[in-house]
Amino acid sequence: MNAPLDVSFFARAAKPITSYRPYWARRFGVAPFLPMSRAEMEQLGWDSCDIVLVTGDAYVDHPSFGMAVVGRVLEAQGFRVGIIAQPDWTSAEAFKALGKPNLFWGVTAGNMDSMINRYTADRKIRSDDAYTPGDVGGKRPDRAAIVYSQRCREAFKDVPIVLGGIEGSLRRIAHYDYWSDKVRRSVVVDSKCDLLLYGNAERALVEVAHRIAAREPIEQITDVRGTAFVRRPGDPTAAGWIEIDSSEVDAPGRVESHINPYLTTSEQAQAQGQSCSKEEGDGPTVEANPAIQPLKFMPNPALQSKRKPPPRDRSVIRLPSYEQVRSDAVLYAHANRVLHVEANPGNARALVQAHGEGATARDVWINPPPIPLTTAEMDHVFDLPYARSPHPTYADKHGRHDGATKIPAWEMIRFSVNIMRGCFGGCTFCSITEHEGRIIQSRSEESIIKEVEDIRDKVEGFTGVVSDLGGPTANMYRLGCKTPEIEAACRKPSCVYPGICSNLHTDHGPLIKIYKRARELRGIKKVLIGSGLRYDLAIQSPEYVKELVQHHVGGYLKIAPEHTEGGPLSKMMKPGIGSYDKFKQLFEKFSEEAGKKQYLIPYFIAAHPGTSDEDMMNLAVWLKKNGFRADQVQTFYPSPMATATAMYHTNLNPLKGIHRDERAERVDIVRGDKRRRLHKAFLRYHDPNNWPLLREALKTLGRADLIGNGKHHLIPTFQPMTDGGYQSARRKNSTPVAKGVVAPAKGRLLTQHTGLPPRVTGAARAGSPVGAGKRKPR
């Protein structure tokens, strides 16, 4: 079955985005770039914008940038769309640059959550921003979605605000905020937006835009999938919904035993450890004791299964309120678990969560996830007339985007092609599934090849090397359930954990065909694969691994086992290290067959929930045994709404069910700077600056046998003289090299793992020992 997505339930469950009657302004035609100034609007013949998009990123008209996709999709529907990129948020003046939008504001923090963009995993401010010209930091505010929404309201208060992007998507319910170390309200409440669109929102956006254009009040648009909004208690638009308490979906704790109806009132109180007698002093009266409830008749569980369940399309699950999850870790973990259970567009129900009390009380309603795009709709989105470059206002006097005008995020994807969306891996530390969903949405082969040809023929600076054919995952193209019925009914958080689901087809044939066709195109020298590879899927298709290794690896291939130990891997929902070993064998076998010297670069996470100090020590021993020296170290970063973040905040494991008693699985959380430094130090066991910390830890763990000067020891007995500096392959991540410390030889670019042979650069002379037998750099 080569294309299960085209015959799935989702392919016929929603109105195609190309079937709407275009808005009247389509007569103005297509803009070379969406305008960012009044002068550009005048050149296009516009007197106003129908929709103004506000973004925290620089405007790059490329399908890898969310705001460009949103703008071009709306333009294709006939709307006049303007963009305000990285505005000065200190006042509303910058938000008036394009005038008053005729229909609505579209607001996003950008391609990244603004807090993750600005702060490191240790909550230190970054000096750079890859989505800004010149890689300059500080061009967007903290919690940009909220700040931009406030300024839009100040600029033109009667214009509706539609919030989107990953920041809004991951904060749609009450969520733990790592930077303030507390639970924050839904961004819908804090931003005071009229409507939130979460996930990849083209379908919802097109419908909402046409309904607003038809003069439908935005407060009445409450039935669009993939949206969230605020309702006041008693709102008539909520009539007809059947409310289900979330505890009926997933009980968050021990069920209290029923009171014996044959006991007297006094005996009932005594059974509760209390008294109903006023004469007994401090004991509360029956009237004041909320624990004593009137007798209730409970339905017979044996008969409950025979009752007809309420229709899903009119059912709404009430989550614990913001006030409850803020003060009760068990209820927070429970709410997070229910949110992830209700994630499949084929069976998800609406969610509602109360915020505030009394006069400030309101409900945040979250409609079920959007129906994924079909292959034809994906082709439509990616075939739109993108300029594939930054807006001309960012260029230097020569019209180029180099040096001070360079936008690193664009440089990274400049010659890449996005072939699919979504991920069914379900890794708990990752937010892709929460944002894009687990249903894979793939483009057609013809659309992908056409984009490769467009890059070859139209993009300035193309040298014949395509940097990536991928997406969130390199090798999930056209993978999915074997039958549409199972796909629509499944409620598993992952299709590949603890093992690959028997209902998942793993045929890599369509992907192999695209790889071969792309690399055989005229003018294409090399097609590299830069997206993350799911190696447990890859080993199901040795033919795919062979094609990948022999034709699409530029000397090094990065993959992410994340850890070697079962404890942390079970909390990540990642496969065991055995899958990595199998992939490594195939990788080396096919590399040898092709006569190529190629290397695997494994990535690992430090300080992930469920990771003990001993786990990190064992990982360090594995690294030493296999000859890896990790240079840049990735530390767990608690992003909003991720399952691992719920573990971090609550010390509970939502994957195992939530309980208040001993049945609950407690998770070891790595908190505090000292312990986080230790876990990072184990990954960089070879750094002399870490040896004192590691020696102390190894002695504490009872593994002093790993201290010594032999090859089998992890760290040496004595620490050499160091200046405390950190040497990284990326210059900006390094501290200056002091006198006496040997710097890398000029012309040698160190790899991610400095224990591997370096690439040959132009500075290396032909025939030198460094260059012998090595591949040219890509």
PDB file of C-alpha atoms in Angstrom, residues 191 697 718:
ATOM      1  CA  SER A 191      -3.563  37.398  25.085  1.00  0.00           C
ATOM      2  CA  ALA A 697      30.380  11.714  41.568  1.00  0.00           C
ATOM      3  CA  PHE A 718      45.067  13.861  37.777  1.00  0.00           C
TER       4      PHE A 718
END
